[in-house]
XYZ file of C-alpha atoms in Angstrom:
503
model
C 21.630 7.762 -8.259
C 18.442 6.161 -6.253
C 19.416 3.148 -4.797
C 15.727 1.822 -6.124
C 14.778 0.790 -9.593
C 14.654 2.995 -12.554
C 10.878 2.716 -13.713
C 10.255 1.291 -16.494
C 14.010 -0.031 -17.039
C 15.913 -3.328 -18.610
C 17.969 -5.725 -16.786
C 21.229 -3.641 -18.302
C 24.447 -4.396 -17.365
C 26.787 -1.542 -18.613
C 30.303 -2.888 -19.710
C 33.569 -1.102 -19.282
C 33.699 -1.502 -22.580
C 30.795 0.610 -23.132
C 28.977 -2.148 -24.594
C 25.606 -3.863 -22.755
C 23.529 -6.517 -22.236
C 20.260 -6.256 -21.648
C 17.866 -9.262 -20.777
C 15.607 -8.964 -24.123
C 16.672 -7.006 -26.447
C 20.407 -9.343 -27.477
C 21.693 -12.572 -27.764
C 23.677 -12.546 -24.658
C 22.072 -14.503 -22.460
C 20.672 -13.773 -18.517
C 23.312 -16.184 -16.644
C 26.143 -14.468 -18.218
C 25.008 -11.083 -16.770
C 23.683 -12.308 -14.182
C 27.820 -13.560 -13.508
C 28.791 -10.995 -13.391
C 27.131 -8.601 -11.219
C 27.486 -12.186 -8.536
C 31.193 -11.328 -9.052
C 31.090 -7.398 -8.257
C 27.728 -6.753 -6.746
C 28.471 -7.158 -3.176
C 25.555 -8.829 -0.463
C 23.239 -5.682 0.609
C 23.946 -4.973 4.428
C 20.702 -5.375 5.642
C 21.544 -9.475 4.877
C 24.010 -9.938 6.995
C 26.163 -13.182 7.211
C 24.604 -15.061 4.218
C 24.970 -19.050 4.945
C 28.244 -21.017 3.401
C 27.405 -22.764 0.843
C 24.283 -19.408 -0.293
C 26.227 -18.431 -2.691
C 26.590 -21.458 -4.435
C 23.752 -21.711 -5.277
C 23.281 -19.143 -8.068
C 22.838 -20.575 -11.690
C 25.409 -17.326 -12.249
C 28.538 -19.354 -11.246
C 28.392 -22.586 -12.809
C 29.299 -21.397 -16.255
C 31.308 -18.823 -18.708
C 33.637 -17.869 -15.428
C 36.200 -16.667 -18.312
C 33.714 -13.958 -19.625
C 32.780 -13.208 -16.432
C 36.568 -11.872 -15.827
C 36.997 -10.035 -19.147
C 34.390 -7.521 -17.964
C 34.194 -5.169 -15.546
C 30.355 -3.593 -13.674
C 30.321 0.365 -14.226
C 26.937 0.496 -13.603
C 23.220 -1.620 -12.958
C 20.143 -0.694 -13.828
C 17.173 -3.556 -12.912
C 13.721 -3.658 -11.827
C 11.814 -3.477 -15.189
C 8.061 -2.168 -14.817
C 6.846 -4.681 -17.355
C 7.643 -8.492 -15.568
C 10.080 -10.149 -18.156
C 8.981 -13.273 -17.601
C 5.989 -13.951 -18.201
C 3.938 -16.201 -15.356
C 1.124 -18.041 -16.094
C -1.990 -18.232 -13.545
C -4.036 -21.552 -12.387
C -7.049 -19.849 -12.342
C -8.608 -22.997 -10.916
C -7.473 -23.442 -7.366
C -8.909 -26.829 -6.216
C -11.972 -27.487 -3.858
C -11.547 -27.808 -0.450
C -14.081 -29.725 1.976
C -15.012 -27.933 5.533
C -15.186 -29.478 8.565
C -18.312 -29.831 10.182
C -22.185 -29.218 9.304
C -22.333 -25.812 9.296
C -26.427 -25.365 9.180
C -27.394 -23.300 11.937
C -27.387 -20.259 11.127
C -26.120 -20.068 7.124
C -29.157 -18.009 5.306
C -30.786 -19.477 2.640
C -29.011 -18.997 -0.601
C -25.808 -19.784 1.269
C -27.157 -23.100 1.580
C -24.830 -25.403 3.444
C -22.436 -26.851 1.366
C -19.294 -28.187 2.729
C -17.311 -27.566 -0.106
C -16.028 -24.424 -1.533
C -14.186 -23.649 -4.392
C -11.165 -21.100 -5.061
C -10.270 -19.397 -8.336
C -8.912 -16.207 -9.856
C -9.887 -13.759 -11.990
C -7.764 -11.914 -13.860
C -10.411 -8.071 -13.378
C -12.919 -6.956 -9.979
C -15.262 -6.536 -12.704
C -15.821 -10.189 -13.598
C -17.414 -9.758 -9.745
C -20.441 -7.829 -9.400
C -20.520 -5.190 -6.919
C -22.577 -6.327 -4.550
C -21.362 -9.200 -4.134
C -17.802 -8.070 -3.554
C -19.018 -5.195 -0.970
C -21.098 -7.685 1.600
C -17.560 -9.666 1.746
C -15.832 -6.013 2.678
C -18.623 -4.602 4.853
C -18.901 -8.179 6.383
C -14.832 -8.259 6.682
C -14.735 -5.134 8.732
C -18.190 -4.679 10.353
C -20.774 -1.340 9.153
C -18.876 1.068 12.033
C -15.768 -0.093 10.796
C -16.317 0.670 6.964
C -13.129 0.337 4.380
C -13.605 2.775 1.203
C -10.983 0.815 -0.040
C -11.973 -2.621 -0.231
C -14.981 -1.350 -2.097
C -15.610 -2.466 -5.250
C -15.656 0.718 -6.424
C -12.642 2.375 -5.640
C -11.082 -1.097 -6.527
C -12.175 -1.286 -9.908
C -11.792 2.251 -10.836
C -8.193 1.691 -10.687
C -8.683 -0.552 -12.887
C -11.144 0.415 -15.222
C -8.732 3.826 -15.722
C -5.229 1.518 -16.542
C -4.192 2.937 -12.781
C -3.855 -1.275 -11.266
C -3.489 -3.104 -14.014
C -1.380 -5.539 -16.365
C 0.631 -3.030 -18.760
C 1.253 -1.073 -15.365
C 2.720 -3.940 -13.587
C 0.202 -4.367 -11.127
C -1.983 -7.663 -12.860
C -5.455 -8.191 -11.208
C -4.918 -11.756 -9.949
C -7.656 -11.893 -7.153
C -9.401 -14.801 -5.313
C -13.079 -15.638 -5.154
C -14.186 -18.701 -3.179
C -17.580 -19.921 -3.550
C -19.999 -22.157 -2.062
C -21.819 -25.367 -4.668
C -24.395 -22.891 -5.155
C -21.827 -20.227 -6.916
C -22.213 -18.105 -3.574
C -19.722 -15.919 -3.170
C -18.401 -16.638 0.731
C -15.219 -14.742 0.172
C -12.479 -12.167 -1.841
C -9.027 -11.290 -1.657
C -8.093 -7.990 -3.975
C -4.337 -9.578 -4.786
C -1.785 -8.120 -7.761
C 0.802 -10.272 -9.924
C 3.629 -7.155 -9.188
C 6.496 -6.787 -12.088
C 7.680 -4.106 -9.150
C 7.564 -2.621 -5.705
C 6.059 1.019 -6.892
C 3.130 1.996 -5.128
C 3.363 -0.241 -1.982
C 3.947 2.073 0.921
C 6.071 -1.386 2.151
C 9.842 -0.777 1.050
C 11.343 -4.313 -0.134
C 13.931 -2.549 -2.678
C 16.603 -3.927 -0.542
C 15.716 -7.351 -0.710
C 15.533 -7.218 -5.062
C 18.771 -5.985 -4.386
C 19.699 -9.167 -2.873
C 18.055 -11.185 -4.661
C 19.112 -10.434 -8.500
C 23.092 -9.845 -6.782
C 22.779 -13.482 -6.385
C 21.613 -14.250 -9.698
C 17.740 -15.264 -8.418
C 14.474 -13.929 -9.725
C 12.371 -11.637 -7.096
C 9.532 -10.461 -9.745
C 7.248 -11.475 -10.259
C 5.505 -11.173 -6.759
C 2.358 -12.185 -5.632
C 1.168 -8.297 -3.575
C -2.162 -8.664 -1.022
C -2.671 -4.765 -1.123
C -5.124 -1.859 -2.217
C -2.186 -0.199 -4.215
C -0.828 2.721 -3.949
C -3.055 2.617 -0.510
C -0.984 2.494 2.324
C -3.842 2.327 4.772
C -4.703 -0.603 7.481
C -7.580 -3.081 7.162
C -8.903 -6.978 6.110
C -7.065 -8.611 3.259
C -9.459 -12.043 3.217
C -12.779 -10.493 3.261
C -15.391 -13.638 4.022
C -18.858 -13.386 4.414
C -20.179 -13.324 7.875
C -21.035 -17.263 7.810
C -20.072 -20.421 10.262
C -17.526 -22.170 8.518
C -16.190 -18.156 8.445
C -12.833 -19.203 10.251
C -12.552 -22.350 8.033
C -12.901 -20.449 4.632
C -10.255 -17.688 5.726
C -7.374 -20.948 6.875
C -8.359 -22.280 3.052
C -7.948 -19.077 1.016
C -4.824 -19.021 3.034
C -3.694 -21.667 2.197
C -4.809 -21.377 -1.209
C -2.780 -18.534 -1.157
C 1.073 -19.991 -0.348
C -0.604 -22.502 -2.854
C -0.698 -19.959 -5.471
C 2.197 -18.413 -5.053
C 4.418 -22.502 -5.239
C 2.743 -23.598 -8.183
C 3.170 -19.991 -10.013
C 6.975 -19.849 -9.467
C 7.470 -16.379 -8.229
C 9.377 -15.301 -5.717
C 6.903 -13.869 -2.972
C 3.531 -13.109 -1.542
C 3.502 -10.266 0.728
C 0.070 -8.779 2.321
C 0.916 -5.578 3.290
C -1.299 -3.570 5.652
C -3.848 -5.938 7.295
C -5.058 -6.194 10.188
C -3.844 -7.150 13.625
C -5.785 -10.232 13.456
C -4.921 -10.878 10.718
C -0.737 -10.510 10.969
C -1.503 -12.546 13.755
C -3.088 -15.454 12.329
C -0.717 -15.126 9.010
C 2.590 -15.476 11.738
C 0.763 -19.050 12.389
C 0.780 -20.066 8.744
C 4.661 -18.835 8.401
C 4.327 -15.557 6.835
C 7.405 -13.193 8.522
C 6.182 -10.365 10.767
C 7.383 -6.644 9.503
C 6.190 -3.790 11.579
C 5.885 0.096 10.517
C 4.557 3.841 11.527
C 1.779 5.960 10.685
C 0.841 8.673 11.832
C -3.048 9.017 12.879
C -4.949 11.800 15.031
C -7.868 10.618 17.763
C -10.521 12.284 18.642
C -11.297 12.647 22.260
C -14.774 13.842 22.096
C -14.067 17.333 20.740
C -17.143 19.519 20.158
C -14.872 21.661 17.654
C -11.235 22.670 16.419
C -10.790 25.205 19.863
C -11.909 22.393 21.946
C -9.156 19.814 20.592
C -6.199 22.693 20.866
C -7.046 22.852 24.669
C -5.626 20.262 24.555
C -2.374 20.313 23.086
C 1.064 22.040 25.056
C 0.932 25.850 24.713
C 3.753 26.303 22.471
C 2.267 23.477 19.755
C -0.966 25.149 20.485
C 0.153 28.637 19.208
C 1.782 27.677 16.620
C -1.146 26.413 15.023
C -3.154 28.408 15.820
C -0.100 31.352 13.170
C -0.482 28.789 10.978
C -3.917 28.764 10.528
C -4.045 32.912 9.888
C -2.087 32.360 7.465
C -4.470 31.283 5.124
C -6.685 34.316 5.119
C -3.533 36.681 4.728
C -3.208 35.132 1.765
C -6.676 35.836 0.188
C -7.050 31.679 0.326
C -10.728 30.815 0.616
C -10.680 26.648 1.771
C -14.022 24.779 1.109
C -14.753 21.132 1.688
C -16.579 19.320 -0.787
C -18.771 16.590 -0.918
C -20.475 14.015 -3.731
C -22.547 16.098 -6.575
C -20.471 19.164 -4.836
C -17.081 17.848 -6.849
C -17.518 18.616 -10.505
C -15.344 16.967 -13.139
C -13.411 20.307 -13.651
C -12.599 19.420 -9.617
C -11.089 16.072 -10.535
C -9.820 18.720 -13.886
C -7.401 20.993 -11.219
C -7.061 18.121 -8.932
C -5.065 15.850 -10.924
C -2.546 18.458 -11.869
C -2.405 19.429 -8.960
C -1.657 15.909 -8.085
C 0.993 15.682 -11.463
C 2.356 18.316 -9.474
C 3.216 16.778 -6.552
C 4.487 13.410 -7.894
C 7.219 15.793 -10.546
C 8.371 16.885 -7.395
C 8.651 13.820 -5.268
C 8.618 10.560 -7.947
C 8.227 11.515 -11.162
C 5.582 9.509 -12.823
C 1.831 9.671 -11.660
C 0.642 5.767 -10.526
C -2.773 7.335 -10.731
C -4.977 8.378 -14.321
C -6.629 11.582 -14.285
C -9.993 8.994 -15.676
C -8.901 7.520 -11.901
C -10.467 10.143 -10.178
C -13.396 11.370 -12.811
C -14.490 7.137 -12.015
C -13.272 6.556 -8.301
C -15.423 10.141 -7.615
C -19.136 8.761 -9.380
C -18.614 5.517 -7.697
C -17.875 6.629 -4.084
C -20.477 9.798 -4.395
C -19.756 11.109 -0.456
C -17.909 9.009 0.657
C -15.196 11.571 -1.286
C -14.422 14.234 0.303
C -12.178 17.157 -1.217
C -11.143 19.765 0.473
C -10.172 23.121 -2.023
C -8.459 26.677 -1.923
C -9.513 28.953 -3.751
C -7.432 32.377 -5.080
C -10.753 34.159 -6.042
C -12.172 32.429 -8.299
C -9.603 30.079 -8.869
C -9.478 27.079 -7.303
C -5.306 26.625 -6.389
C -4.723 23.291 -4.035
C -6.785 20.408 -3.498
C -6.368 17.380 -0.713
C -7.797 14.277 -1.483
C -10.067 12.309 2.276
C -12.579 9.295 1.584
C -14.797 9.069 4.493
C -14.839 5.732 5.741
C -17.034 4.156 8.867
C -15.078 5.449 11.393
C -11.977 7.076 9.904
C -11.090 10.350 7.279
C -8.534 8.638 5.271
C -6.272 11.705 4.416
C -4.916 10.358 0.927
C -3.437 12.564 -1.799
C -2.763 16.511 -2.288
C -1.274 19.117 -4.757
C -0.863 22.919 -5.656
C -1.008 24.793 -8.299
C 3.110 24.306 -9.325
C 3.085 28.660 -10.720
C 3.211 30.236 -6.734
C 4.249 28.551 -3.204
C 1.360 29.389 -0.260
C 2.674 29.234 3.793
C 1.006 26.920 5.604
C -1.287 25.648 2.558
C -0.716 21.770 2.643
C -0.769 21.721 6.597
C -4.105 23.471 5.929
C -5.504 21.718 3.681
C -3.785 17.774 4.640
C -3.853 17.384 8.749
C -6.321 20.805 9.732
C -9.243 20.274 7.240
C -9.180 17.095 7.745
C -9.479 17.133 11.703
C -12.519 19.777 11.149
C -13.824 17.778 8.760
C -13.781 14.780 11.534
C -14.924 16.907 14.456
C -17.675 17.747 12.177
C -18.984 14.060 11.136
C -17.854 12.166 14.265
C -15.199 10.549 13.451
C -12.792 8.806 15.726
C -10.246 9.085 13.694
C -8.238 10.889 11.239
C -5.426 8.672 8.509
C -3.287 10.949 6.910
C -0.968 9.242 5.339
C 2.259 7.260 4.812
C 5.504 8.531 6.788
C 6.175 12.201 8.136
C 6.977 13.475 11.789
C 5.631 17.254 10.790
C 2.473 15.478 11.205
C 2.676 15.102 15.385
C 3.088 18.263 16.630
C -0.016 19.261 14.770
C -1.458 16.574 16.077
C -1.015 13.329 14.613
C 1.160 10.725 16.868
C 2.169 7.127 15.820
C 0.860 3.743 15.558
C 1.457 0.380 14.304
C 0.929 -0.730 11.043
C 1.529 -4.143 10.208
C 2.953 -6.649 7.398
C 3.274 -10.005 6.395
C 5.856 -12.004 3.768
C 5.987 -15.551 2.558
C 9.221 -16.150 0.811
C 9.775 -18.914 -1.113
C 13.265 -19.040 -0.933
C 14.633 -20.250 2.885
C 18.263 -18.990 1.870
C 16.223 -15.707 1.367
C 14.134 -16.930 4.041
C 16.546 -16.932 7.295
C 18.416 -13.532 6.544
C 15.062 -11.544 6.367
C 13.574 -12.821 9.228
C 16.966 -11.514 11.327
C 16.249 -8.077 9.313
C 12.794 -7.971 10.408
C 13.560 -8.586 14.379
C 16.259 -5.579 14.234
C 14.170 -3.302 12.395
C 11.151 -4.464 14.646
C 13.279 -3.332 17.782
C 14.290 -0.299 16.936
C 10.359 0.598 15.377
C 9.664 -0.145 18.165
C 11.551 1.837 20.073
C 11.562 5.176 18.154
C 7.300 5.023 18.264
C 8.074 5.135 22.599
C 10.383 7.795 22.120
C 7.637 9.478 19.679
C 5.573 8.874 22.432
C 6.981 10.648 25.022
C 7.962 13.814 23.699
C 4.574 14.285 22.290
C 2.499 17.573 21.962
C -0.905 16.488 23.620
C -0.790 17.771 27.984
C 0.308 15.774 29.889
C -1.486 12.852 30.661
C -3.359 13.371 27.592
C -3.282 10.159 26.086
């Protein structure tokens, strides 16, 4: 059995007698079940040595000890996709006064107001696309435009039922306004009742919380759902008070976490600048690793290959030749070229991938149709055809200087050697050269990307934990993990596929 919680399960303790304690269906109290867990579950090894008084904090150790002793745990299931305890949000986060006059450079419609008002909205549809996108574009600049931060992408997740309360992603977006009701900043935020679709793994942390009778879910997650793409998470307009507004939003995020009585707030895949700033605000820092391709002003694909070591160059050429020998035709479709039938086929390919990897698709069929309609030419769909039949596809989004490779899928009936590499990596490189983009981000994980020209880069996340006794061991773990990640990245860089001297 996987160490991750089962999707859609209740907190369930299976006793040796065969009876079952369930949080929602039986009269036996949760503390009794939790006491059994505490008695029979060892702390996860990542925590190291816990403070002597830590275990004593658990309310599960304070009552019904005799009942605990009569039971023996044979299995433990937890991690309900839906939160078992409703967390009420304070939709008004208060008003804040900014310092200084700030009159210089302030546009007419933004006024010279010193006060800003923060609130929580339960759907991005409560914010106009123009207002949200203005914040997103100002946060990145046009040259670094990030399509995943847009209203079109995020609203497609909500409207399609992919990232909503019913799937454990309750939208709780932060909105900052001035006295004239102008939106100055936004933050994509979700109240989560599980840890799926995040790509920064904290299942062991949840294990530790539950083992000691504490509740890890719900938690706040500041991210782009199902999307491990780096970018700013606190999106603020380009105004004179910008830094102050950012600081106020960070304070409000921490206050919301405290008032909502959730375990933690996680900001995943922020920019490096935000990552450093959040450290100063008491967030724990974590790093990870992805594999990106860099465009060194290549004129074409062969130009890129000439930077590779001879053996790697030969291997790539052999892999690409396999496509034509299988009578496959590759096409890159954009915007209006992508028809509804393409999305229907791609959804089936995507489901085939999820069936083979993690079981349940996060995204609905409507998501692809909605997103394709709203994102237009920012969508690049690579497809493979065998005759007149579509047999595989790879979804990409186009940013200001980056091509983002997201999802891949193939027809389940047959295996096509090297097709995954061609659709996801080589077609993306060709497209980036053609569009004069500097980077291809090919998604999370996958050491096999290295020999195909995708090198390791650092990714970031920040974590604000409310329980001080958990904070310290997790902080120690992150320090050790960071050392290991940096060492692995160094070794991979030194043994990369490029000729000596090419960075």
